[in-house]
Coordinates of C-alpha atoms and ligand atoms in Angstrom, one line a residue:
X1 CA 33.1 -53.6 -47.5
X2 CA 32.4 -50.4 -45.7
X3 CA 34.2 -47.2 -46.8
X4 CA 36.6 -45.4 -44.6
X5 CA 35.8 -42.0 -43.1
X6 CA 38.6 -40.5 -45.2
X7 CA 37.0 -41.8 -48.4
X8 CA 33.6 -40.6 -47.3
X9 CA 34.9 -37.1 -46.5
X10 CA 37.0 -36.7 -49.6
X11 CA 34.1 -37.7 -51.9
X12 CA 31.6 -35.5 -50.2
X13 CA 33.8 -32.4 -50.0
X14 CA 35.0 -32.8 -53.6
X15 CA 31.4 -33.0 -54.7
X16 CA 30.4 -29.9 -52.9
X17 CA 33.4 -28.0 -54.3
X18 CA 32.7 -29.2 -57.8
X19 CA 29.2 -27.9 -57.5
X20 CA 30.4 -24.5 -56.1
X21 CA 28.4 -25.2 -52.9
X22 CA 31.3 -25.4 -50.5
X23 CA 31.1 -22.5 -48.1
X24 CA 34.3 -20.8 -47.0
X25 CA 34.0 -18.8 -43.8
X26 CA 34.9 -15.2 -43.5
X27 CA 36.7 -14.3 -40.3
X28 CA 36.0 -11.0 -38.5
X29 CA 38.9 -9.1 -36.9
X30 CA 36.8 -7.4 -34.3
X31 CA 33.2 -6.8 -33.3
X32 CA 30.1 -7.7 -35.3
X33 CA 28.8 -4.1 -35.4
X34 CA 27.6 -1.9 -38.3
X35 CA 31.1 -1.9 -39.7
X36 CA 33.1 -5.1 -39.7
X37 CA 36.7 -5.8 -40.5
X38 CA 37.2 -8.8 -42.8
X39 CA 40.7 -9.4 -44.0
X40 CA 42.2 -6.0 -44.1
X41 CA 39.1 -4.2 -45.2
X42 CA 36.3 -2.3 -43.3
X43 CA 32.9 -3.2 -44.7
X44 CA 29.4 -1.9 -44.0
X45 CA 27.7 -4.9 -42.4
X46 CA 24.3 -5.9 -43.6
X47 CA 24.5 -9.6 -42.6
X48 CA 24.2 -9.8 -38.9
X49 CA 21.1 -10.4 -36.7
X50 CA 22.3 -7.9 -34.2
X51 CA 19.2 -5.8 -35.0
X52 CA 19.4 -3.4 -32.1
X53 CA 23.2 -3.1 -31.9
X54 CA 23.1 -4.6 -28.4
X55 CA 26.0 -7.0 -29.2
X56 CA 28.4 -4.1 -28.7
X57 CA 26.4 -2.0 -26.2
X58 CA 28.6 -0.7 -23.4
X59 CA 25.9 -1.4 -20.8
X60 CA 25.7 -5.0 -21.8
X61 CA 29.5 -5.3 -21.7
X62 CA 29.6 -3.8 -18.3
X63 CA 26.9 -6.2 -17.0
X64 CA 28.9 -9.2 -18.3
X65 CA 32.1 -8.1 -16.7
X66 CA 30.5 -7.4 -13.3
X67 CA 28.6 -10.7 -13.3
X68 CA 31.8 -12.5 -14.3
X69 CA 33.6 -10.9 -11.4
X70 CA 30.9 -11.9 -9.0
X71 CA 29.9 -15.4 -10.3
X72 CA 32.9 -16.6 -12.4
X73 CA 33.0 -17.4 -16.1
X74 CA 31.0 -20.6 -16.0
X75 CA 27.8 -21.8 -14.4
X76 CA 29.5 -25.0 -13.2
X77 CA 26.6 -27.4 -13.7
X78 CA 23.4 -28.1 -15.6
X79 CA 20.4 -26.1 -14.4
X80 CA 18.8 -29.0 -12.6
X81 CA 21.9 -29.9 -10.5
X82 CA 23.2 -26.6 -9.1
X83 CA 23.8 -24.4 -12.2
X84 CA 20.8 -22.2 -11.5
X85 CA 22.1 -18.9 -10.1
X86 CA 19.9 -16.0 -9.0
X87 CA 20.6 -14.2 -12.3
X88 CA 19.3 -17.2 -14.3
X89 CA 16.1 -17.0 -12.3
X90 CA 15.9 -13.2 -12.7
X91 CA 16.4 -13.5 -16.5
X92 CA 13.5 -16.0 -16.8
X93 CA 11.2 -13.8 -14.7
X94 CA 12.2 -10.7 -16.8
X95 CA 11.5 -12.5 -20.0
X96 CA 8.1 -13.7 -18.9
X97 CA 7.2 -10.1 -17.8
X98 CA 8.4 -8.7 -21.1
X99 CA 6.5 -11.2 -23.1
X100 CA 3.4 -11.0 -21.0
X101 CA 3.3 -14.7 -20.1
X102 CA 3.2 -16.5 -16.7
X103 CA 6.7 -17.9 -17.0
X104 CA 9.7 -18.6 -19.2
X105 CA 12.6 -21.1 -19.4
X106 CA 16.1 -20.3 -20.8
X107 CA 18.3 -22.6 -22.9
X108 CA 21.8 -22.3 -24.2
X109 CA 20.8 -21.6 -27.8
X110 CA 17.7 -21.1 -29.9
X111 CA 18.6 -24.2 -31.8
X112 CA 18.7 -26.5 -28.8
X113 CA 15.7 -24.7 -27.3
X114 CA 13.6 -25.9 -30.3
X115 CA 15.1 -29.3 -30.2
X116 CA 14.4 -29.6 -26.4
X117 CA 11.0 -27.9 -26.2
X118 CA 9.2 -29.5 -29.1
X119 CA 10.4 -33.0 -28.2
X120 CA 9.4 -32.5 -24.5
X121 CA 5.8 -31.8 -25.5
X122 CA 5.2 -33.9 -28.6
X123 CA 5.5 -37.6 -28.8
X124 CA 5.1 -40.4 -31.4
X125 CA 1.4 -40.5 -30.6
X126 CA 1.0 -36.9 -31.9
X127 CA 1.1 -35.0 -35.1
X128 CA 2.8 -31.7 -36.0
X129 CA 1.6 -29.4 -38.7
X130 CA 4.7 -27.5 -39.8
X131 CA 5.1 -24.5 -42.3
X132 CA 7.2 -25.8 -45.2
X133 CA 9.7 -22.9 -44.7
X134 CA 10.3 -23.4 -41.0
X135 CA 13.8 -23.1 -39.6
X136 CA 16.2 -26.1 -39.5
X137 CA 16.0 -26.2 -35.7
X138 CA 12.2 -26.6 -35.8
X139 CA 12.5 -29.4 -38.4
X140 CA 15.1 -31.2 -36.2
X141 CA 13.0 -30.7 -33.0
X142 CA 9.9 -32.1 -34.8
X143 CA 11.9 -35.2 -36.0
X144 CA 13.3 -35.8 -32.6
X145 CA 9.9 -35.8 -31.1
X146 CA 8.9 -38.8 -33.2
X147 CA 5.5 -37.2 -34.0
X148 CA 4.0 -37.5 -37.5
X149 CA 5.1 -34.3 -39.4
X150 CA 2.6 -32.8 -41.9
X151 CA 4.0 -30.0 -44.0
X152 CA 1.8 -27.0 -44.5
X153 CA 2.2 -24.7 -47.6
X154 CA 4.0 -21.5 -46.7
X155 CA 1.7 -19.1 -44.8
X156 CA -1.3 -20.7 -46.6
X157 CA -4.2 -20.5 -44.1
X158 CA -6.7 -22.5 -46.2
X159 CA -4.1 -25.3 -46.4
X160 CA -3.5 -25.1 -42.7
X161 CA -7.2 -25.4 -42.0
X162 CA -7.5 -28.3 -44.4
X163 CA -4.6 -30.2 -43.0
X164 CA -5.7 -29.5 -39.4
X165 CA -9.1 -30.9 -40.2
X166 CA -7.8 -34.0 -41.9
X167 CA -5.2 -34.7 -39.2
X168 CA -7.6 -34.1 -36.2
X169 CA -10.5 -36.0 -37.9
X170 CA -8.3 -39.0 -38.7
X171 CA -8.5 -39.8 -35.0
X172 CA -5.0 -41.2 -35.3
X173 CA -3.3 -38.6 -33.0
X174 CA -3.5 -37.7 -29.4
X175 CA -2.3 -34.1 -29.7
X176 CA -1.9 -31.9 -32.8
X177 CA 0.5 -28.9 -32.9
X178 CA 0.9 -26.1 -35.4
X179 CA 4.4 -24.7 -35.5
X180 CA 5.7 -21.7 -37.5
X181 CA 8.4 -19.0 -37.6
X182 CA 6.9 -15.7 -36.4
X183 CA 9.1 -13.8 -38.9
X184 CA 10.6 -15.7 -41.8
X185 CA 14.2 -14.6 -42.2
X186 CA 14.6 -15.2 -45.9
X187 CA 11.7 -12.9 -47.0
X188 CA 10.8 -10.9 -43.9
X189 CA 7.2 -12.0 -44.0
X190 CA 5.2 -12.3 -40.7
X191 CA 3.1 -15.2 -39.5
X192 CA -0.7 -14.6 -39.7
X193 CA -1.2 -15.0 -35.9
X194 CA -4.9 -14.0 -35.7
X195 CA -5.9 -16.5 -38.4
X196 CA -3.6 -19.1 -36.9
X197 CA -5.3 -18.6 -33.5
X198 CA -8.8 -18.9 -35.1
X199 CA -7.9 -22.2 -36.8
X200 CA -6.1 -23.5 -33.6
X201 CA -9.2 -22.8 -31.6
X202 CA -11.5 -24.6 -34.1
X203 CA -9.4 -27.8 -34.0
X204 CA -7.9 -27.5 -30.6
X205 CA -4.3 -27.2 -31.9
X206 CA -1.3 -26.5 -29.7
X207 CA 0.4 -23.4 -31.1
X208 CA 4.1 -22.8 -31.2
X209 CA 5.6 -19.6 -32.6
X210 CA 9.4 -19.5 -33.1
X211 CA 10.1 -15.7 -32.8
X212 CA 13.8 -15.8 -33.3
X213 CA 13.6 -12.9 -35.8
X214 CA 10.5 -11.3 -34.2
X215 CA 11.9 -10.8 -30.7
X216 CA 13.3 -7.3 -30.3
X217 CA 11.8 -6.3 -33.6
X218 CA 8.0 -6.7 -33.6
X219 CA 5.6 -5.7 -30.9
X220 CA 7.8 -3.0 -29.4
X221 CA 10.4 -5.7 -29.0
X222 CA 8.2 -8.3 -27.3
X223 CA 7.6 -10.2 -30.6
X224 CA 5.2 -11.1 -33.2
X225 CA 2.6 -12.5 -30.8
X226 CA 2.5 -9.4 -28.7
X227 CA 2.4 -7.3 -32.0
X228 CA -1.0 -8.9 -32.6
X229 CA -2.0 -8.7 -28.9
X230 CA -2.3 -12.5 -28.5
X231 CA 0.1 -13.4 -25.8
X232 CA -2.6 -15.4 -24.0
X233 CA -3.7 -17.2 -27.1
X234 CA -0.4 -18.9 -28.2
X235 CA 0.7 -21.8 -26.1
X236 CA 4.5 -21.7 -26.7
X237 CA 6.4 -18.6 -27.7
X238 CA 10.0 -19.4 -28.5
X239 CA 12.7 -16.8 -29.0
X240 CA 16.5 -16.4 -29.1
X241 CA 18.8 -14.3 -27.0
X242 CA 21.2 -14.4 -29.9
X243 CA 19.7 -12.1 -32.4
X244 CA 18.2 -8.7 -31.4
X245 CA 19.0 -9.4 -27.8
X246 CA 22.7 -9.5 -29.0
X247 CA 24.1 -12.3 -26.8
X248 CA 23.4 -16.0 -27.0
X249 CA 20.7 -18.4 -25.8
X250 CA 17.1 -19.3 -26.4
X251 CA 13.9 -19.3 -24.4
X252 CA 10.3 -20.5 -24.3
X253 CA 7.6 -18.2 -22.7
X254 CA 4.2 -19.6 -21.8
X255 CA 2.1 -20.8 -18.9
X256 CA 3.6 -21.8 -15.6
X257 CA 2.5 -25.4 -16.1
X258 CA 4.3 -25.5 -19.5
X259 CA 7.5 -24.1 -18.0
X260 CA 7.3 -26.5 -15.0
X261 CA 7.1 -29.4 -17.5
X262 CA 9.9 -28.2 -19.7
X263 CA 12.1 -27.8 -16.6
X264 CA 11.8 -31.5 -15.9
X265 CA 11.6 -32.9 -19.5
X266 CA 13.5 -30.7 -22.0
X267 CA 16.8 -32.5 -22.5
X268 CA 19.2 -29.5 -23.0
X269 CA 17.9 -28.0 -19.7
X270 CA 18.7 -31.2 -17.9
X271 CA 21.8 -32.4 -19.6
X272 CA 23.7 -29.4 -20.9
X273 CA 25.5 -26.8 -18.7
X274 CA 23.6 -23.5 -18.0
X275 CA 24.4 -20.3 -19.9
X276 CA 27.3 -18.4 -18.4
X277 CA 26.7 -15.8 -15.7
X278 CA 28.0 -13.2 -18.0
X279 CA 25.5 -14.1 -20.7
X280 CA 22.6 -14.1 -18.2
X281 CA 23.6 -10.7 -16.9
X282 CA 24.0 -9.2 -20.4
X283 CA 20.6 -10.6 -21.4
X284 CA 18.9 -9.1 -18.3
X285 CA 20.4 -5.7 -19.3
X286 CA 19.2 -6.1 -22.9
X287 CA 15.6 -6.7 -21.7
X288 CA 15.8 -3.7 -19.4
X289 CA 17.0 -1.5 -22.3
X290 CA 14.3 -2.8 -24.6
X291 CA 11.6 -2.0 -22.1
X292 CA 12.9 1.5 -21.4
X293 CA 14.1 2.6 -24.8
X294 CA 11.5 2.1 -27.5
X295 CA 13.5 4.5 -29.7
X296 CA 16.0 1.6 -30.4
X297 CA 13.2 -0.4 -32.1
X298 CA 12.0 2.8 -33.8
X299 CA 15.5 3.5 -35.2
X300 CA 15.7 -0.1 -36.5
X301 CA 12.4 0.3 -38.4
X302 CA 13.3 3.7 -39.7
X303 CA 16.5 2.4 -41.1
X304 CA 14.7 -0.5 -42.6
X305 CA 12.2 1.8 -44.3
X306 CA 15.0 4.1 -45.5
X307 CA 17.0 1.2 -47.1
X308 CA 13.9 -0.3 -48.7
X309 CA 12.7 3.0 -50.2
X310 CA 16.2 3.6 -51.5
X311 CA 16.6 0.2 -53.1
X312 CA 13.1 0.3 -54.6
X313 CA 13.7 3.7 -56.1
X314 CA 16.8 2.4 -57.7
X315 CA 14.7 -0.3 -59.4
X316 CA 15.5 -3.4 -57.4
X317 CA 13.0 -6.1 -56.6
X318 CA 12.8 -6.2 -52.8
X319 CA 10.1 -8.7 -52.4
X320 CA 7.3 -8.3 -49.8
X321 CA 9.1 -8.0 -46.5
X322 CA 6.9 -6.8 -43.6
X323 CA 10.0 -6.3 -41.4
X324 CA 13.4 -4.5 -41.6
X325 CA 14.8 -7.6 -43.3
X326 CA 15.3 -6.5 -46.9
X327 CA 16.0 -9.1 -49.6
X328 CA 17.1 -7.9 -53.0
X329 CA 15.9 -10.6 -55.3
X330 CA 18.4 -11.2 -58.2
X331 CA 17.1 -14.6 -59.4
X332 CA 19.8 -16.7 -61.1
X333 CA 22.1 -18.4 -58.6
X334 CA 25.5 -17.5 -60.1
X335 CA 24.5 -13.9 -60.8
X336 CA 23.3 -13.6 -57.2
X337 CA 26.7 -14.8 -55.8
X338 CA 28.5 -12.5 -58.2
X339 CA 26.4 -9.6 -57.1
X340 CA 27.2 -10.2 -53.4
X341 CA 30.9 -10.6 -54.2
X342 CA 31.0 -7.3 -56.1
X343 CA 29.2 -5.6 -53.2
X344 CA 31.9 -6.8 -50.9
X345 CA 34.7 -5.6 -53.1
X346 CA 33.0 -2.2 -53.1
X347 CA 32.6 -2.1 -49.3
X348 CA 29.2 -3.7 -48.5
X349 CA 28.9 -7.1 -46.7
X350 CA 25.6 -8.6 -47.6
X351 CA 25.4 -12.4 -48.1
X352 CA 23.8 -14.1 -51.1
X353 CA 21.2 -16.7 -50.3
X354 CA 20.5 -19.3 -53.0
X355 CA 19.0 -22.7 -53.6
X356 CA 18.6 -24.9 -51.6
X357 CA 18.1 -22.4 -48.8
X358 CA 15.5 -20.6 -51.0
X359 CA 13.7 -21.8 -54.1
X360 CA 15.6 -22.3 -57.4
X361 CA 15.6 -19.1 -59.4
X362 CA 14.9 -16.8 -56.4
X363 CA 18.5 -16.1 -55.3
X364 CA 18.8 -13.0 -53.3
X365 CA 21.2 -10.8 -51.4
X366 CA 19.8 -10.4 -47.9
X367 CA 20.2 -7.1 -46.1
X368 CA 19.8 -6.8 -42.4
X369 CA 19.8 -3.1 -41.4
X370 CA 20.1 -2.4 -37.7
X371 CA 19.4 0.4 -35.2
X372 CA 23.1 1.2 -35.2
X373 CA 23.6 2.0 -38.9
X374 CA 23.8 5.7 -39.6
X375 CA 22.0 7.4 -42.5
X376 CA 25.4 8.1 -44.0
X377 CA 26.2 4.3 -44.0
X378 CA 22.9 3.5 -45.6
X379 CA 23.5 6.2 -48.3
X380 CA 26.8 4.7 -49.1
X381 CA 25.1 1.3 -49.3
X382 CA 22.6 2.7 -51.8
X383 CA 25.3 4.3 -53.9
X384 CA 27.3 1.0 -54.1
X385 CA 24.1 -1.0 -54.9
X386 CA 23.4 1.5 -57.7
X387 CA 26.9 1.0 -59.2
X388 CA 26.9 -2.8 -58.9
X389 CA 23.3 -3.1 -60.1
X390 CA 24.0 -1.1 -63.3
X391 CA 27.3 -3.0 -63.8
X392 CA 25.5 -6.4 -63.7
X393 CA 22.5 -5.0 -65.7
X394 CA 20.0 -5.7 -62.9
X395 CA 18.7 -2.1 -62.8
Ligands
PLP401 C1 18.5 -18.3 -35.6 C2 17.2 -19.1 -35.5 C3 17.2 -20.1 -34.5 C4 18.4 -20.5 -33.7 O1 18.7 -19.6 -32.8 P1 20.2 -19.6 -32.1 O2 20.0 -18.8 -30.9 O3 21.1 -18.8 -33.1 O4 20.6 -21.0 -31.9 C5 16.0 -20.8 -34.3 N1 14.9 -20.4 -35.1 C6 14.9 -19.5 -36.0 C7 13.7 -19.2 -36.8 C8 16.1 -18.8 -36.3 O5 16.1 -17.8 -37.2

């Protein structure tokens, strides 16, 4: 006898709740800016990916409204039927220019971009070497492609070289790809692009960098690959329009041939309606602002440094982040969750991240400072961290 859906759901939900793993969602009453209102309380927000504050930028809002008035609220069709408007085309050209590649293609989200782009290029005759800490959307994209997946130890270049050699020399696969996050969002560490390029050249690997957390942050906004000056050495640079760019969507930047192929093979491009005109216009404005206002990126990094120095001086373990992402490593899972809860009660919204998202015993509260936080806000954060840290005997 098969079980009913109700029985399945009840069992699963009860089990999650019993283990304390059931997530209840906080609802924001207003914008996701440096201060957010949750319930009836204003909290300093250190949990959003709105790195540059563009999600609430007046110029982006104006661009969205104007485009909505001109083109309507929806694109009306998938890109390949007649959902491609001149603003979609302009956005793709602007992204390619900003990234220093020949062309770019835009998707409705970073998640479906990875699903669509990886599976359009890789097949069951191929193999993908994948960093073990890659984002869920990369893992799904790899699975969907049907390629053999070979896990590579996190940021371990000798392991990458060994696995590349074994995989290529096995002679079992037509193509071999290496895929990695450009910036890992749990620790803030950065992919070793120059070493990756060297190994890729030695074994003729296809290279794919998911720069969801690098775009708008690294390389004066143009990402991790640009940061290392290697835009012409990485085959596929993926990014999101949902994080630093402040809106929603995803893209791949690369050669004209690659983009031509994705436009005829990537499923979400062919079978899911195009991003709305308002989204396209806001993104165009975001790239314009990033090109002309490097001080936005500078402020983000300065705030990151200020927060890191402050937390370190208080005696917290902030790991080895190379970006503004600032984890505070607490360790034990329950204590980590309690720490985050106490921060919230005191006025700071910073989420706890525990097993299975990160390794057991490395629970952390993750802080995402942005360009739009003021020094005063960060000082308040530090004073609350100091209080809660002493209370829970962490410092
Ligand atoms: C957030 C994220 C994505 C998904 O991007 P969305 O635009 O939010 O769908 C993909 N990859 C990585 C590494 C991410 O952090």
